[in-house]
Coordinates of C-alpha atoms in Angstrom, one line a residue:
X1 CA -50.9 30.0 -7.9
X2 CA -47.6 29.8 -10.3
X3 CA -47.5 32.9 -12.7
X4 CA -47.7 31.7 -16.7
X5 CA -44.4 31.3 -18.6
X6 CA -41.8 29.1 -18.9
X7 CA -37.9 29.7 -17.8
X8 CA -35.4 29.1 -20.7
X9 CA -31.7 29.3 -20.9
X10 CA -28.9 29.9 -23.5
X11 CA -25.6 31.0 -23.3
X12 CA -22.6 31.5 -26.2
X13 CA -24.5 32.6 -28.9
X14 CA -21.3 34.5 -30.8
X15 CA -23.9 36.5 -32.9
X16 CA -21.1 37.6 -34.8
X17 CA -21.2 34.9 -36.8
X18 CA -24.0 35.5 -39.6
X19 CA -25.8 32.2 -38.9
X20 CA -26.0 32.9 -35.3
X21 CA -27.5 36.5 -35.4
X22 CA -30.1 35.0 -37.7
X23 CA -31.2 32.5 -34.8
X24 CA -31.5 35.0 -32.9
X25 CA -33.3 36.9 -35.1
X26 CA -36.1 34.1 -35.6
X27 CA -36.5 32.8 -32.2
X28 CA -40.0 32.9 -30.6
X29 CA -41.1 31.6 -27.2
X30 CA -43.6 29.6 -26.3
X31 CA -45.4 32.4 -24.6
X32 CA -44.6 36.3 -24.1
X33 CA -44.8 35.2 -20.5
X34 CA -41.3 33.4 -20.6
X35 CA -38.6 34.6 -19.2
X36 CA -34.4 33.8 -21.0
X37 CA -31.4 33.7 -19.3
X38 CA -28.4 34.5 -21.1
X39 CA -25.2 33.2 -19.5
X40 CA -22.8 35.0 -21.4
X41 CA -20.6 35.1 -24.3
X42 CA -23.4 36.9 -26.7
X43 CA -20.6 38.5 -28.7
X44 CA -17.2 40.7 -28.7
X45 CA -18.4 44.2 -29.6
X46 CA -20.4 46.3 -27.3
X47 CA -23.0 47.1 -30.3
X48 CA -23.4 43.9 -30.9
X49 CA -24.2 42.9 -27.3
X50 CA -26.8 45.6 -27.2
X51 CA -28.2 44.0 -30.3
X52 CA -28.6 40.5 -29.2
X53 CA -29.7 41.6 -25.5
X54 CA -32.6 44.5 -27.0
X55 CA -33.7 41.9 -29.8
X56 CA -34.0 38.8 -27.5
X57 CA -35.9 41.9 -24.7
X58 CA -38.2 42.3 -27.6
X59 CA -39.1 38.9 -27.2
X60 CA -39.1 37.5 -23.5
X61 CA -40.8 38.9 -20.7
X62 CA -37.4 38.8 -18.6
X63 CA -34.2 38.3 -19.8
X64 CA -31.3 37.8 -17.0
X65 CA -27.8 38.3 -18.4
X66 CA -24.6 37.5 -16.9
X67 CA -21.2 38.3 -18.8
X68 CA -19.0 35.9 -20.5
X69 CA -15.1 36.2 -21.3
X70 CA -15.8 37.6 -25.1
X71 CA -18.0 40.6 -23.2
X72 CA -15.2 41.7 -21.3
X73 CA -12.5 41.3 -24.6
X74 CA -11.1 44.8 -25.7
X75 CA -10.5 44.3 -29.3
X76 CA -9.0 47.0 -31.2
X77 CA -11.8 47.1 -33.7
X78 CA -14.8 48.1 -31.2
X79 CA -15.3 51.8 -30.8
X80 CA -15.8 50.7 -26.9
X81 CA -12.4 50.8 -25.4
X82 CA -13.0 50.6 -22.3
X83 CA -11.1 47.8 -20.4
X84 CA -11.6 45.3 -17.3
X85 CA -14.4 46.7 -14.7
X86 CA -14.5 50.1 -16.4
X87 CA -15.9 47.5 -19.4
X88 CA -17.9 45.8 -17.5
X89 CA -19.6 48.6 -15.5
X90 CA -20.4 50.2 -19.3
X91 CA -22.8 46.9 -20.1
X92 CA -24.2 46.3 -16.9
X93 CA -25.8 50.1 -17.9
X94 CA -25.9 49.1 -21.3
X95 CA -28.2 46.5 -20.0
X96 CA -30.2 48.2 -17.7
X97 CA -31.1 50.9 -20.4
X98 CA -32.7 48.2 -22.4
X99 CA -34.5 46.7 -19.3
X100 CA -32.1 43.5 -19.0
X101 CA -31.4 42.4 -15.9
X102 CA -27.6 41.8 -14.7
X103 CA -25.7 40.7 -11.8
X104 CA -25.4 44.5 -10.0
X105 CA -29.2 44.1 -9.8
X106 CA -31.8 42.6 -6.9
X107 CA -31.8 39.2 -7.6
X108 CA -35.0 38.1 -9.6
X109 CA -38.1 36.2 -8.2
X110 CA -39.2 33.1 -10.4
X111 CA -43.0 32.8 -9.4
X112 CA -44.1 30.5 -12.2
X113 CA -44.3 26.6 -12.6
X114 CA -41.4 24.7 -10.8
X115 CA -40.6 28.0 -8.4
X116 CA -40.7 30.4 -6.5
X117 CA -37.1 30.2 -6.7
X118 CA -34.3 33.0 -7.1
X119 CA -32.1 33.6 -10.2
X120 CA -28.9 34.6 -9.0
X121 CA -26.9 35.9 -12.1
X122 CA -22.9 35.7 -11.0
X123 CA -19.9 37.2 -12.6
X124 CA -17.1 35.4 -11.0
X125 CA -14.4 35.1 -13.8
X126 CA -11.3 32.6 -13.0
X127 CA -8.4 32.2 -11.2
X128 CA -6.5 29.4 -13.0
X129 CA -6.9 27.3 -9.9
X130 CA -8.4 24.3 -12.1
X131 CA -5.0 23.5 -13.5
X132 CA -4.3 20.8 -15.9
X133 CA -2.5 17.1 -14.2
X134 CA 1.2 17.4 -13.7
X135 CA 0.8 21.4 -12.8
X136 CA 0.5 22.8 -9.4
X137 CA 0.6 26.7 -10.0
X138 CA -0.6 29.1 -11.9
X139 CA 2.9 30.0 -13.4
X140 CA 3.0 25.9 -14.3
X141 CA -0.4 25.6 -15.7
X142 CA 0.5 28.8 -17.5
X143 CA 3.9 27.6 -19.1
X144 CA 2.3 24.3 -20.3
X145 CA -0.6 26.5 -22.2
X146 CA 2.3 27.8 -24.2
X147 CA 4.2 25.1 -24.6
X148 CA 0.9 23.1 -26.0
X149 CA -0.5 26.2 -27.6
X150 CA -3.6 25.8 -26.3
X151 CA -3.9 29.7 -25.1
X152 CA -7.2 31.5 -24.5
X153 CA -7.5 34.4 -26.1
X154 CA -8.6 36.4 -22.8
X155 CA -4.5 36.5 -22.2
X156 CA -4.1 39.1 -24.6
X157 CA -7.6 41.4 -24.7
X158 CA -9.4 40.2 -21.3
X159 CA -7.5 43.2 -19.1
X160 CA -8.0 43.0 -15.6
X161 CA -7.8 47.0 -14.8
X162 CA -8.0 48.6 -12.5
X163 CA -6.9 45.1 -11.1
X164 CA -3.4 43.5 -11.2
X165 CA -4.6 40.1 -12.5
X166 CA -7.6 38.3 -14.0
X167 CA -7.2 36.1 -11.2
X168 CA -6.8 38.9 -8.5
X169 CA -10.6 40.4 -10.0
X170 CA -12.2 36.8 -9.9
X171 CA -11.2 36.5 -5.8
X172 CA -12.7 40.1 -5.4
X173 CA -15.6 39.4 -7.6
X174 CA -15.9 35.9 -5.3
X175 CA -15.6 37.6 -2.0
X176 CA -18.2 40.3 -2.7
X177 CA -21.3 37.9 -4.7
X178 CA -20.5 35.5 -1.6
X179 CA -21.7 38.0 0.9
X180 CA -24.8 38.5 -1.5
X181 CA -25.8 35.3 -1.2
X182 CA -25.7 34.8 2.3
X183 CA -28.4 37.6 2.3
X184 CA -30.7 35.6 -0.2
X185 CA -34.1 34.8 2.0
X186 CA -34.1 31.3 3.2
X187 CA -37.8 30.9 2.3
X188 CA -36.2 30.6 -1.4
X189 CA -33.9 28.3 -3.3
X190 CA -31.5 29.3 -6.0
X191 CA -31.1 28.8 -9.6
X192 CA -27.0 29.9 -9.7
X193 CA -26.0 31.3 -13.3
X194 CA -22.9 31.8 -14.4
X195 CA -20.8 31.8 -17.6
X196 CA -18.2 29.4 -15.7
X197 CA -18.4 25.9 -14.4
X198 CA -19.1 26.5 -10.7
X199 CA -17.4 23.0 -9.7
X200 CA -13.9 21.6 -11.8
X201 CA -16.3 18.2 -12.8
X202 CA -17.7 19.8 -16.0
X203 CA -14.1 20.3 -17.2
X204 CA -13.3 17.1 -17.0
X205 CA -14.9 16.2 -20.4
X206 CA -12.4 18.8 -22.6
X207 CA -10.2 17.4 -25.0
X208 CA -7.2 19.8 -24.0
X209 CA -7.4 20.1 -19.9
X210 CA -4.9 23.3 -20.4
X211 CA -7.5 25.7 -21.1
X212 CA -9.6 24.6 -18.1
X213 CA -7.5 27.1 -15.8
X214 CA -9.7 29.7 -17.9
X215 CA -12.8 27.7 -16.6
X216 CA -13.5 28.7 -13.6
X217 CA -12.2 28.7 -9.7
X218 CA -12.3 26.4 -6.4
X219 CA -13.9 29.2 -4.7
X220 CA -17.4 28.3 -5.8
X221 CA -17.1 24.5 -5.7
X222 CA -19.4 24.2 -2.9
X223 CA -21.8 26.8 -3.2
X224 CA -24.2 24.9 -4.7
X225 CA -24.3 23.3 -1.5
X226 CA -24.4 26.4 0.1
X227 CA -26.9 28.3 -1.0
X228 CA -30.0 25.8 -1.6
X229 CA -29.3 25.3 -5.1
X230 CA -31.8 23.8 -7.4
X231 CA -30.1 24.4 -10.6
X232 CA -26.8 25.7 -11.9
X233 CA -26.9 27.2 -15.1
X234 CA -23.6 27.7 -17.1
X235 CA -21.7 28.0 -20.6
X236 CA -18.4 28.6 -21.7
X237 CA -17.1 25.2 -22.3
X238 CA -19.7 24.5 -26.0
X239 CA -20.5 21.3 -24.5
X240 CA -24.5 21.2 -24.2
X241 CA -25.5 18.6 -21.7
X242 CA -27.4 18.2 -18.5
X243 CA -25.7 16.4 -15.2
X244 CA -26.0 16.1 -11.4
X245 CA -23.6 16.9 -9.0
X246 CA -24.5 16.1 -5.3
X247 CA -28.2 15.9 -6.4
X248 CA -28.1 19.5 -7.7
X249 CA -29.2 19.4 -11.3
X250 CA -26.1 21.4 -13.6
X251 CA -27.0 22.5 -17.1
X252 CA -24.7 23.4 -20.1
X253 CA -26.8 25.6 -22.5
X254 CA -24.7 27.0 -24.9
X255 CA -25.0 27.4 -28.8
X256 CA -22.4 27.1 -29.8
X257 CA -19.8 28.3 -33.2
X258 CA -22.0 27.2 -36.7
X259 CA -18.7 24.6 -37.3
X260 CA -19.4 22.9 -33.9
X261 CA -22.9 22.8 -35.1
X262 CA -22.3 21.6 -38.3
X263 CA -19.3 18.9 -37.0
X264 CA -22.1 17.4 -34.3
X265 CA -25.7 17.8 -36.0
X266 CA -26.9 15.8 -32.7
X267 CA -26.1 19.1 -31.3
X268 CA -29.5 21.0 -30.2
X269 CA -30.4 24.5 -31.6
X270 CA -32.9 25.3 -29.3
X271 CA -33.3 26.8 -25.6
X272 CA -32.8 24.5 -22.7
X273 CA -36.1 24.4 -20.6
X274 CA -34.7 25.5 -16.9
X275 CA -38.8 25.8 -14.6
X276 CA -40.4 23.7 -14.8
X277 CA -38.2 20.6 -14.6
X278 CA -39.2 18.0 -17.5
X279 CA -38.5 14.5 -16.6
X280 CA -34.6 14.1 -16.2
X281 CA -32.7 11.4 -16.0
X282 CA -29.4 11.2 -13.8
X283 CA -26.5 11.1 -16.0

């Protein structure tokens, strides 16, 4: 029998901005039974992270967190200055004081309706192999970035350290979660979350392809194949929407900035229902 509770998602909710924070603030779930994932980008500053994480805790009866680029920023106003995986290592504890699941943890089990299925949180990063047409290297995709100015910010506070590159931590980050999930049990499929696209596809809808080479990498482009995905949940790219790749169901659940909000009021302000699957159209 499925335990109660529904599975929700979210990702990018920038609680730095006042109208943000407050919707976190005022969110309830349907039950206390329901679990939140959180794919990443919750806010710059390491207090405000806790915040968001401990208040959403509060709430749900699970929350599953993986990190997002603006986690892993160093900006010179946090009194956390940690950098690269000396940063990251600090909220993955951060977390785990506050009882919030990350990806250094056992994997979750999702007994409830729609399951049992795992929830494999990832922390991959990028290696700037989804490069904009006309490029074919990083140092091309790179050059044109500047040239257009369409720069991510991560080039100037996302350090790698103790790595030599952001992309040279994303292949060691890759190599190391692949071996985890090759020791998933079989009995189980996956729900696959991650703050990047997993595939290049869900790029293709950005109005500037430069800054897809911040997007993600063509390590993971078949691991929803892989790894008996029923659902990959991701953020990042502020463009909520639901689509199917190889019959594997990929959902976009971020909130967005309030002026994306306020420029599409189509735009939903709510949590995107992951277990059990409503009915879903193939788009």
């Amino acid at each position: 029998m499925a335990e109660p509770g529904k599975l929700f998602a979210i990702s990018d909710l920038h609680v730095t901005y006042p109208k943000n924070r407050e919707w976190v603030e005022q969110l309830e779930p349907d039950s206390p039974e329901d679990w939140l994932i959180v794919a990443g980008d919750v806010a710059e500053k390491a207090a405000d992270i806790e915040w968001a994480l401990a208040t959403l805790h509060a709430k749900f009866r699970t929350v599953v967190w993986v990190p997002g680029n603006h986690e892993l920023w160093t900006l010179p106003s946090d009194p956390v200055q940690l950098r690269g995986e000396h940063r990251y290592r600090y909220l993955v504890e951060l977390c785990r004081r506050i009882g919030v699941v990350t990806p250094e943890d056992p994997y979750p089990l999702w007994r409830g309706a729609g399951g049992p299925a795992v929830i494999v949180p990832l922390f991959l990063l990028y290696d700037y192999t989804f490069r904009p047409p006309g490029t074919n290297t990083k140092e091309e995709a790179l050059q044109l970035a500047y040239e257009t100015g369409i720069v991510c910010t991560d080039e100037m506070v996302l350090y790698p350290d103790p790595y030599p590159s952001r992309d040279a931590w994303c292949r060691v980050r890759v190599a190391a979660t692949e071996q985890r999930l090759k020791a998933v049990d079989d009995r189980y499929d996956t729900i696959l979350v991650s703050h990047f696209p997993l595939t290049r596809e869900p790029t293709a809808v950005l109005q500037y392809q430069e800054f897809a080479q911040w997007c993600g990498t063509e390590l993971t482009a078949t691991w929803h194949l892989r790894f008996r995905t029923r659902i990959v949940v991701y953020g990042h790219l502020h463009i909520h929407r639901t689509s199917w790749e190889d019959g594997v169901r990929f959902e976009e659940v971020s909130l967005g900035h309030p002026e994306e909000q306020e420029r599409r009021p189509e735009r939903p302000r709510r949590l995107t229902q992951i277990l059990p699957e409503k009915n879903l159209s193939l788009s």
